[in-house]
Amino acid sequence: MTNKLKYFIGNWKMFGDFGAFKIINKINLFSKQSNISLKKKKIVICLPNTLIQPFSKKLKTKYISLGAQNCHSEENFGPFTGSVSSSMLKKAGANYIIIGHSENRFEGDTNELIKKKIISANNQKLNIIFCIGETSKERRKKKTFSILKKQLQSSLAKEIDLNKIIIAYEPVWSIGTNKTPKRLELLKVVSFIKKETKKIFKTSKSLRVLYGGSVNSKNIVDFASMSNVDGFLIGRASQSSKKFIDIVKNYYK
Ligand code: PGA
């Protein structure tokens, strides 16, 4: 098993009320008591905005971090009804933020808008989980690589702090469907993303690349042998402490 730091990032989506603190609490206790050191595993739970401040106040811990799931492109305050900015999320207690999730792309987030959001989150020194991925139609038409390249090139500004950005490869056809890419397909895509981002940032440093889409406690065993994958973005299974903890445990088995 690899000694590299691996990320297990939960994306709660539109889930959770104050009672859900017990889920976070159990995950925190697991992380604290587990013999998998903090040098090997990083656990982050991305909450709905309503829970970030109360949970971060209750949970003063180094064993897990909290994140948000989206933000407005304007960094501070402005006349944007119903929106929340990266500075507001940071002040509420978020250290991480998901940007560019396909569910938000479906609601109208373009590559250009995502770029603005990434810049605003980067200015706030948030760790950014930047989601990219092709739809099933694009995959069928063999457009996966060109789509990913476009998403990376049009949303990554050169001034972004490389230590603060993590790419999450989430094929749209795998989110919530129990379908996952084949081993070889995933390995190819992950190395393509690492190569492309090196070109964009003109660096020899490899960016961290996660996989997301129908990750569960069974298929994590297969993903565990892919050392090029730096971690996972976990949707449904992160809404249960048991399912989430089993994923982490089985990864290191
Ligand atoms: P899923 O969602 O694990 O439920 O497929 C992943 C995601 O949307 O980030």
CSV table of C-alpha atoms and ligand atoms in Angstrom, one decimal:
chain,number,residue,atom,x,y,z
A,1,MET,CA,0.0,0.0,0.0
A,2,THR,CA,1.2,3.5,-0.9
A,3,ASN,CA,2.5,5.9,1.6
A,4,LYS,CA,1.3,8.9,-0.3
A,5,LEU,CA,-1.5,11.1,1.2
A,6,LYS,CA,-4.9,10.0,0.0
A,7,TYR,CA,-8.0,12.2,0.1
A,8,PHE,CA,-11.5,11.0,1.0
A,9,ILE,CA,-13.8,13.8,0.4
A,10,GLY,CA,-17.5,13.6,1.1
A,11,ASN,CA,-20.0,15.6,-0.9
A,12,TRP,CA,-23.3,15.7,1.0
A,13,LYS,CA,-25.1,17.6,-1.7
A,14,MET,CA,-28.6,18.8,-0.6
A,15,PHE,CA,-28.6,16.6,2.5
A,16,GLY,CA,-28.4,17.1,6.3
A,17,ASP,CA,-29.9,19.1,9.2
A,18,PHE,CA,-28.5,19.8,12.6
A,19,GLY,CA,-29.1,16.1,13.6
A,20,ALA,CA,-26.6,15.1,11.0
A,21,PHE,CA,-23.9,16.2,13.3
A,22,LYS,CA,-23.7,12.7,14.7
A,23,ILE,CA,-22.5,11.5,11.3
A,24,ILE,CA,-19.7,14.0,11.3
A,25,ASN,CA,-18.9,13.2,14.9
A,26,LYS,CA,-18.5,9.5,14.1
A,27,ILE,CA,-16.3,10.1,11.2
A,28,ASN,CA,-14.2,12.5,13.3
A,29,LEU,CA,-13.8,9.8,16.0
A,30,PHE,CA,-12.9,7.2,13.5
A,31,SER,CA,-10.3,9.4,12.0
A,32,LYS,CA,-8.9,10.2,15.5
A,33,GLN,CA,-8.8,6.6,16.7
A,34,SER,CA,-7.8,4.9,13.5
A,35,ASN,CA,-4.2,3.7,13.1
A,36,ILE,CA,-4.1,5.2,9.6
A,37,SER,CA,-2.0,8.3,10.2
A,38,LEU,CA,-3.0,11.8,9.1
A,39,LYS,CA,0.0,11.7,6.8
A,40,LYS,CA,-1.7,9.0,4.8
A,41,LYS,CA,-5.4,10.0,4.9
A,42,LYS,CA,-7.1,13.4,4.6
A,43,ILE,CA,-10.9,13.4,5.3
A,44,VAL,CA,-13.0,16.3,4.2
A,45,ILE,CA,-16.8,16.6,4.4
A,46,CYS,CA,-18.4,19.2,2.1
A,47,LEU,CA,-21.6,20.3,3.7
A,48,PRO,CA,-24.6,22.4,2.7
A,49,ASN,CA,-24.0,26.0,3.6
A,50,THR,CA,-26.5,25.9,6.5
A,51,LEU,CA,-24.3,23.5,8.4
A,52,ILE,CA,-20.8,24.8,7.9
A,53,GLN,CA,-20.7,27.4,10.7
A,54,PRO,CA,-22.6,25.3,13.4
A,55,PHE,CA,-20.6,22.2,12.7
A,56,SER,CA,-17.2,24.0,12.5
A,57,LYS,CA,-17.9,25.6,15.9
A,58,LYS,CA,-18.8,22.3,17.5
A,59,LEU,CA,-16.0,20.4,15.9
A,60,LYS,CA,-12.6,21.8,16.8
A,61,THR,CA,-10.5,19.0,15.3
A,62,LYS,CA,-7.5,18.3,13.2
A,63,TYR,CA,-8.8,14.9,12.2
A,64,ILE,CA,-11.3,16.0,9.6
A,65,SER,CA,-11.9,19.3,7.6
A,66,LEU,CA,-15.1,20.9,6.4
A,67,GLY,CA,-15.9,22.3,3.0
A,68,ALA,CA,-18.6,23.9,0.9
A,69,GLN,CA,-20.0,22.7,-2.4
A,70,ASN,CA,-20.2,25.9,-4.5
A,71,CYS,CA,-19.9,29.6,-4.3
A,72,HIS,CA,-20.8,32.8,-6.3
A,73,SER,CA,-18.1,34.2,-8.6
A,74,GLU,CA,-18.1,37.5,-6.7
A,75,GLU,CA,-15.6,37.1,-3.9
A,76,ASN,CA,-17.2,39.3,-1.2
A,77,PHE,CA,-20.7,40.9,-1.0
A,78,GLY,CA,-23.0,42.0,-3.8
A,79,PRO,CA,-26.6,42.2,-5.1
A,80,PHE,CA,-27.0,38.5,-5.7
A,81,THR,CA,-30.1,37.2,-4.1
A,82,GLY,CA,-29.8,33.7,-2.6
A,83,SER,CA,-26.0,33.5,-3.3
A,84,VAL,CA,-23.1,33.0,-1.0
A,85,SER,CA,-19.5,34.1,-1.7
A,86,SER,CA,-16.2,32.4,-1.1
A,87,SER,CA,-15.2,34.9,1.6
A,88,MET,CA,-18.5,34.2,3.5
A,89,LEU,CA,-17.9,30.5,3.3
A,90,LYS,CA,-14.4,30.9,4.5
A,91,LYS,CA,-15.5,33.0,7.5
A,92,ALA,CA,-18.2,30.3,8.3
A,93,GLY,CA,-15.5,27.7,8.7
A,94,ALA,CA,-15.0,26.1,5.3
A,95,ASN,CA,-11.4,25.1,4.4
A,96,TYR,CA,-12.3,23.3,1.2
A,97,ILE,CA,-14.8,24.0,-1.6
A,98,ILE,CA,-16.1,22.0,-4.5
A,99,ILE,CA,-16.4,24.0,-7.8
A,100,GLY,CA,-17.6,22.9,-11.2
A,101,HIS,CA,-19.7,19.9,-10.1
A,102,SER,CA,-21.7,18.5,-13.0
A,103,GLU,CA,-24.9,19.1,-11.1
A,104,ASN,CA,-24.0,22.8,-11.1
A,105,ARG,CA,-22.9,22.7,-14.7
A,106,PHE,CA,-26.4,21.4,-15.5
A,107,GLU,CA,-27.8,24.4,-13.7
A,108,GLY,CA,-25.8,26.8,-16.0
A,109,ASP,CA,-22.3,27.0,-14.7
A,110,THR,CA,-20.1,27.4,-17.7
A,111,ASN,CA,-16.3,26.9,-17.9
A,112,GLU,CA,-15.9,30.7,-17.8
A,113,LEU,CA,-18.1,31.2,-14.8
A,114,ILE,CA,-16.3,28.3,-13.0
A,115,LYS,CA,-12.9,30.0,-13.7
A,116,LYS,CA,-14.2,33.1,-11.9
A,117,LYS,CA,-15.4,31.0,-9.0
A,118,ILE,CA,-12.0,29.3,-8.8
A,119,ILE,CA,-10.2,32.6,-8.8
A,120,SER,CA,-12.4,33.9,-6.0
A,121,ALA,CA,-11.9,30.8,-3.9
A,122,ASN,CA,-8.2,30.9,-4.5
A,123,ASN,CA,-8.0,34.5,-3.3
A,124,GLN,CA,-9.7,33.3,-0.1
A,125,LYS,CA,-7.1,30.6,0.3
A,126,LEU,CA,-9.7,27.8,0.1
A,127,ASN,CA,-8.6,24.4,-1.0
A,128,ILE,CA,-10.4,23.9,-4.3
A,129,ILE,CA,-11.8,20.6,-5.5
A,130,PHE,CA,-12.4,21.4,-9.2
A,131,CYS,CA,-14.7,18.8,-10.9
A,132,ILE,CA,-14.4,17.9,-14.5
A,133,GLY,CA,-15.9,15.0,-16.5
A,134,GLU,CA,-17.6,14.0,-19.7
A,135,THR,CA,-21.3,13.0,-20.2
A,136,SER,CA,-22.2,9.5,-21.5
A,137,LYS,CA,-22.9,11.0,-24.9
A,138,GLU,CA,-19.5,12.6,-25.1
A,139,ARG,CA,-17.9,9.4,-24.0
A,140,ARG,CA,-19.8,7.4,-26.7
A,141,LYS,CA,-18.6,9.9,-29.3
A,142,LYS,CA,-15.0,9.4,-28.0
A,143,LYS,CA,-14.8,13.0,-26.9
A,144,THR,CA,-13.6,12.4,-23.3
A,145,PHE,CA,-10.1,13.7,-23.7
A,146,SER,CA,-11.1,16.8,-25.7
A,147,ILE,CA,-13.8,17.7,-23.2
A,148,LEU,CA,-11.5,17.3,-20.2
A,149,LYS,CA,-8.8,19.4,-21.9
A,150,LYS,CA,-11.3,22.1,-22.7
A,151,GLN,CA,-12.6,22.1,-19.1
A,152,LEU,CA,-9.1,22.3,-17.7
A,153,GLN,CA,-7.8,24.9,-20.1
A,154,SER,CA,-10.8,27.2,-19.9
A,155,SER,CA,-11.2,27.2,-16.1
A,156,LEU,CA,-7.6,27.1,-14.7
A,157,ALA,CA,-6.0,30.5,-14.5
A,158,LYS,CA,-2.2,30.5,-14.4
A,159,GLU,CA,-2.1,32.5,-11.1
A,160,ILE,CA,-3.9,29.8,-9.1
A,161,ASP,CA,-1.9,28.3,-6.2
A,162,LEU,CA,-1.1,24.8,-7.3
A,163,ASN,CA,-0.9,23.6,-3.7
A,164,LYS,CA,-4.5,24.6,-3.2
A,165,ILE,CA,-6.1,22.9,-6.2
A,166,ILE,CA,-7.2,19.3,-6.5
A,167,ILE,CA,-8.9,18.0,-9.7
A,168,ALA,CA,-11.8,15.6,-9.3
A,169,TYR,CA,-12.5,13.5,-12.3
A,170,GLU,CA,-16.2,12.7,-12.2
A,171,PRO,CA,-17.6,11.2,-15.3
A,172,VAL,CA,-21.1,12.4,-15.4
A,173,TRP,CA,-22.4,9.0,-16.4
A,174,SER,CA,-21.0,7.5,-13.2
A,175,ILE,CA,-22.5,9.9,-10.7
A,176,GLY,CA,-25.4,8.3,-8.8
A,177,THR,CA,-25.6,5.4,-11.3
A,178,ASN,CA,-23.5,2.7,-9.8
A,179,LYS,CA,-21.4,2.6,-13.0
A,180,THR,CA,-17.7,3.1,-12.8
A,181,PRO,CA,-14.9,3.3,-15.4
A,182,LYS,CA,-12.8,0.3,-16.1
A,183,ARG,CA,-9.4,0.3,-14.5
A,184,LEU,CA,-7.4,1.0,-17.7
A,185,GLU,CA,-9.8,3.8,-18.8
A,186,LEU,CA,-9.5,5.5,-15.4
A,187,LEU,CA,-5.7,5.2,-15.3
A,188,LYS,CA,-5.4,6.7,-18.8
A,189,VAL,CA,-7.7,9.6,-17.9
A,190,VAL,CA,-5.9,10.4,-14.6
A,191,SER,CA,-2.5,10.5,-16.3
A,192,PHE,CA,-3.9,12.6,-19.1
A,193,ILE,CA,-5.2,15.1,-16.5
A,194,LYS,CA,-1.8,15.2,-14.8
A,195,LYS,CA,-0.1,15.8,-18.1
A,196,GLU,CA,-2.4,18.5,-19.2
A,197,THR,CA,-2.3,20.4,-16.0
A,198,LYS,CA,1.5,20.3,-16.0
A,199,LYS,CA,1.4,21.9,-19.5
A,200,ILE,CA,-1.2,24.6,-18.4
A,201,PHE,CA,0.8,25.6,-15.3
A,202,LYS,CA,4.2,25.0,-17.0
A,203,THR,CA,5.4,22.9,-14.1
A,204,SER,CA,6.9,19.5,-13.5
A,205,LYS,CA,4.8,19.2,-10.4
A,206,SER,CA,1.9,16.8,-10.6
A,207,LEU,CA,-1.5,18.0,-9.5
A,208,ARG,CA,-3.6,15.8,-7.2
A,209,VAL,CA,-6.3,14.0,-9.1
A,210,LEU,CA,-9.3,12.3,-7.4
A,211,TYR,CA,-11.9,10.0,-8.8
A,212,GLY,CA,-15.6,10.5,-8.1
A,213,GLY,CA,-18.7,8.7,-9.1
A,214,SER,CA,-20.5,5.8,-7.4
A,215,VAL,CA,-17.6,5.0,-5.0
A,216,ASN,CA,-18.6,2.5,-2.4
A,217,SER,CA,-17.1,0.2,0.2
A,218,LYS,CA,-16.8,-2.6,-2.4
A,219,ASN,CA,-15.4,-1.0,-5.5
A,220,ILE,CA,-12.9,1.0,-3.4
A,221,VAL,CA,-10.9,-2.2,-3.1
A,222,ASP,CA,-10.3,-2.1,-6.9
A,223,PHE,CA,-9.5,1.6,-6.8
A,224,ALA,CA,-6.9,1.0,-4.0
A,225,SER,CA,-4.5,-0.6,-6.4
A,226,MET,CA,-4.4,2.5,-8.7
A,227,SER,CA,-1.6,4.5,-7.0
A,228,ASN,CA,-2.0,7.3,-9.6
A,229,VAL,CA,-5.4,8.2,-8.2
A,230,ASP,CA,-4.9,10.5,-5.2
A,231,GLY,CA,-8.2,10.0,-3.6
A,232,PHE,CA,-12.0,10.1,-4.0
A,233,LEU,CA,-15.0,12.4,-4.1
A,234,ILE,CA,-17.8,10.4,-2.5
A,235,GLY,CA,-21.5,11.5,-2.8
A,236,ARG,CA,-24.3,9.3,-1.5
A,237,ALA,CA,-22.0,7.0,0.5
A,238,SER,CA,-20.7,10.0,2.5
A,239,GLN,CA,-24.2,10.6,3.9
A,240,SER,CA,-23.8,7.5,6.2
A,241,SER,CA,-20.9,7.4,8.7
A,242,LYS,CA,-20.7,3.6,8.4
A,243,LYS,CA,-20.6,3.6,4.6
A,244,PHE,CA,-18.0,6.4,4.5
A,245,ILE,CA,-15.8,4.8,7.2
A,246,ASP,CA,-16.0,1.4,5.5
A,247,ILE,CA,-14.7,3.1,2.3
A,248,VAL,CA,-11.6,4.4,4.1
A,249,LYS,CA,-11.1,1.2,6.0
A,250,ASN,CA,-11.3,-1.0,3.0
A,251,TYR,CA,-9.0,1.2,1.0
A,252,TYR,CA,-6.2,0.5,3.5
A,253,LYS,CA,-7.0,-3.2,4.0
B,1,PGA,P1,-22.1,9.6,-6.0
B,1,PGA,O1,-21.8,11.1,-6.2
B,1,PGA,O2,-20.9,9.0,-5.2
B,1,PGA,O3,-23.4,9.5,-5.3
B,1,PGA,O4,-22.1,8.9,-7.3
B,1,PGA,C1,-20.5,11.6,-6.4
B,1,PGA,C2,-20.6,13.1,-6.6
B,1,PGA,O5,-21.6,13.6,-7.1
B,1,PGA,O6,-19.6,13.8,-6.2
